[in-house]
Each structure stands twice: as C-alpha cells, then as structure tokens.
mmCIF file of C-alpha atoms in Angstrom:
data_model
loop_
_atom_site.group_PDB
_atom_site.id
_atom_site.type_symbol
_atom_site.label_atom_id
_atom_site.label_comp_id
_atom_site.label_asym_id
_atom_site.label_seq_id
_atom_site.Cartn_x
_atom_site.Cartn_y
_atom_site.Cartn_z
ATOM 1 C CA PRO A 1 -0.052 -0.031 -0.013
ATOM 2 C CA ARG A 2 1.131 3.464 -0.785
ATOM 3 C CA ILE A 3 1.640 5.791 2.528
ATOM 4 C CA SER A 4 -0.862 8.271 2.784
ATOM 5 C CA ASP A 5 -0.321 12.100 3.337
ATOM 6 C CA ARG A 6 -1.906 10.977 6.989
ATOM 7 C CA HIS A 7 1.324 9.436 7.698
ATOM 8 C CA ALA A 8 3.669 12.301 6.595
ATOM 9 C CA HIS A 9 5.500 14.866 9.206
ATOM 10 C CA ALA A 10 5.622 17.952 8.827
ATOM 11 C CA ASP A 11 9.363 17.863 8.127
ATOM 12 C CA GLY A 12 8.352 15.665 4.935
ATOM 13 C CA ARG A 13 9.839 12.209 6.860
ATOM 14 C CA LYS A 14 7.108 8.952 6.697
ATOM 15 C CA THR A 15 6.710 8.035 10.261
ATOM 16 C CA ALA A 16 4.131 5.393 11.298
ATOM 17 C CA PHE A 17 1.581 8.240 13.194
ATOM 18 C CA GLY A 18 2.756 11.747 11.047
ATOM 19 C CA ARG A 19 2.225 14.576 12.644
ATOM 20 C CA GLN A 20 0.284 12.507 15.343
ATOM 21 C CA GLU A 21 2.220 12.787 18.910
ATOM 22 C CA ARG A 22 0.587 10.650 20.673
ATOM 23 C CA PRO A 23 -1.430 7.797 19.311
ATOM 24 C CA THR A 24 -3.814 5.380 20.326
ATOM 25 C CA TRP A 25 -4.347 2.131 21.096
ATOM 26 C CA ASP A 26 -6.395 2.063 18.297
ATOM 27 C CA ASP A 27 -4.161 3.949 15.782
ATOM 28 C CA PHE A 28 -0.951 1.468 16.638
ATOM 29 C CA ILE A 29 -3.595 -1.071 15.664
ATOM 30 C CA GLU A 30 -4.419 0.305 12.723
ATOM 31 C CA PHE A 31 -1.084 0.541 11.832
ATOM 32 C CA LEU A 32 -0.354 -2.925 12.139
ATOM 33 C CA GLU A 33 -3.408 -3.791 10.177
ATOM 34 C CA GLU A 34 -2.454 -1.824 7.135
ATOM 35 C CA ARG A 35 1.024 -3.549 6.826
ATOM 36 C CA CYS A 36 -0.642 -7.263 7.296
ATOM 37 C CA VAL A 37 -2.220 -9.129 4.578
ATOM 38 C CA PRO A 38 -6.647 -7.900 4.764
ATOM 39 C CA LYS A 39 -8.815 -9.213 7.047
ATOM 40 C CA SER A 40 -11.337 -9.824 4.140
ATOM 41 C CA ARG A 41 -8.838 -11.786 1.905
ATOM 42 C CA GLU A 42 -10.048 -14.877 0.358
ATOM 43 C CA ASN A 43 -9.224 -17.864 1.965
ATOM 44 C CA ILE A 44 -7.889 -16.069 4.866
ATOM 45 C CA ASN A 45 -8.397 -19.056 7.435
ATOM 46 C CA ILE A 46 -5.716 -21.084 5.329
ATOM 47 C CA LEU A 47 -3.701 -17.956 5.164
ATOM 48 C CA LEU A 48 -3.551 -17.827 9.447
ATOM 49 C CA LYS A 49 -3.327 -21.675 9.583
ATOM 50 C CA GLU A 50 -0.173 -21.773 7.439
ATOM 51 C CA MET A 51 1.080 -19.247 9.999
ATOM 52 C CA GLY A 52 0.050 -20.799 13.093
ATOM 53 C CA LEU A 53 -2.612 -18.730 13.934
ATOM 54 C CA THR A 54 -6.205 -19.504 14.971
ATOM 55 C CA GLU A 55 -7.306 -16.094 14.701
ATOM 56 C CA TYR A 56 -6.679 -12.695 12.848
ATOM 57 C CA ASP A 57 -4.440 -10.652 15.354
ATOM 58 C CA PRO A 58 -2.955 -7.923 13.361
ATOM 59 C CA ILE A 59 0.091 -7.702 16.665
ATOM 60 C CA GLN A 60 0.737 -11.932 15.969
ATOM 61 C CA ILE A 61 0.598 -11.330 12.377
ATOM 62 C CA VAL A 62 3.380 -8.839 12.161
ATOM 63 C CA GLU A 63 4.950 -10.569 14.848
ATOM 64 C CA LYS A 64 5.289 -13.785 12.136
ATOM 65 C CA THR A 65 6.007 -11.652 8.928
ATOM 66 C CA GLN A 66 7.603 -8.449 10.452
ATOM 67 C CA GLY A 67 4.574 -6.834 8.583
ATOM 68 C CA ARG A 68 6.425 -7.227 5.388
ATOM 69 C CA MET A 69 4.571 -6.329 2.370
ATOM 70 C CA ALA A 70 5.806 -7.157 -1.363
ATOM 71 C CA GLU A 71 5.469 -3.377 -2.786
ATOM 72 C CA ASP A 72 8.454 -1.780 0.072
ATOM 73 C CA HIS A 73 11.140 -2.663 1.734
ATOM 74 C CA LYS A 74 9.931 -1.943 5.485
ATOM 75 C CA TRP A 75 9.870 -3.574 7.897
ATOM 76 C CA LEU A 76 9.281 -3.799 11.507
ATOM 77 C CA GLU A 77 10.338 -5.408 14.736
ATOM 78 C CA ILE A 78 7.985 -5.693 18.169
ATOM 79 C CA ILE A 79 10.514 -6.016 21.082
#
C-alpha cells in the first residue's frame, strides 16, 4: 500500500503516525493492520493456519511477518 498523506510529518519524513504526537492504541492497531494481509482476503483462514494462528490478530501477524509487504522494503520488529 502507498503511504498516505496522514503519514507525512511536517518536515516531510514518513512516520507511522504522521504529525500525531500521541497515537492511541486503536491508531497503533490500525497501523499494524495496514502492514498485514487484509482481513477480508479470500482464504484468510488458510493463510492464518499456515502462520500457526487461529484468529486474525494484527500483532501476532506482524510478529510472524515483520509487517513486510510485497510492494515496499519496510519492516517492523516487535521488541
């Protein structure tokens, strides 16, 4: 996915939360979901099973995939 303008910091840097200095937990989860396979994807349950997951959980998915997307070179590390 392309990074939308809401992810652009005032000085032009691309950040997860843009200009928002105090993101909420929901903002964080939304960001992680943007780095995951869509919940509505056909055969999502098969893909989740292949990852060893029983439900769609953005945190667990990012832990497994590092939030890697085919279209970019960014990744996440949960520490």
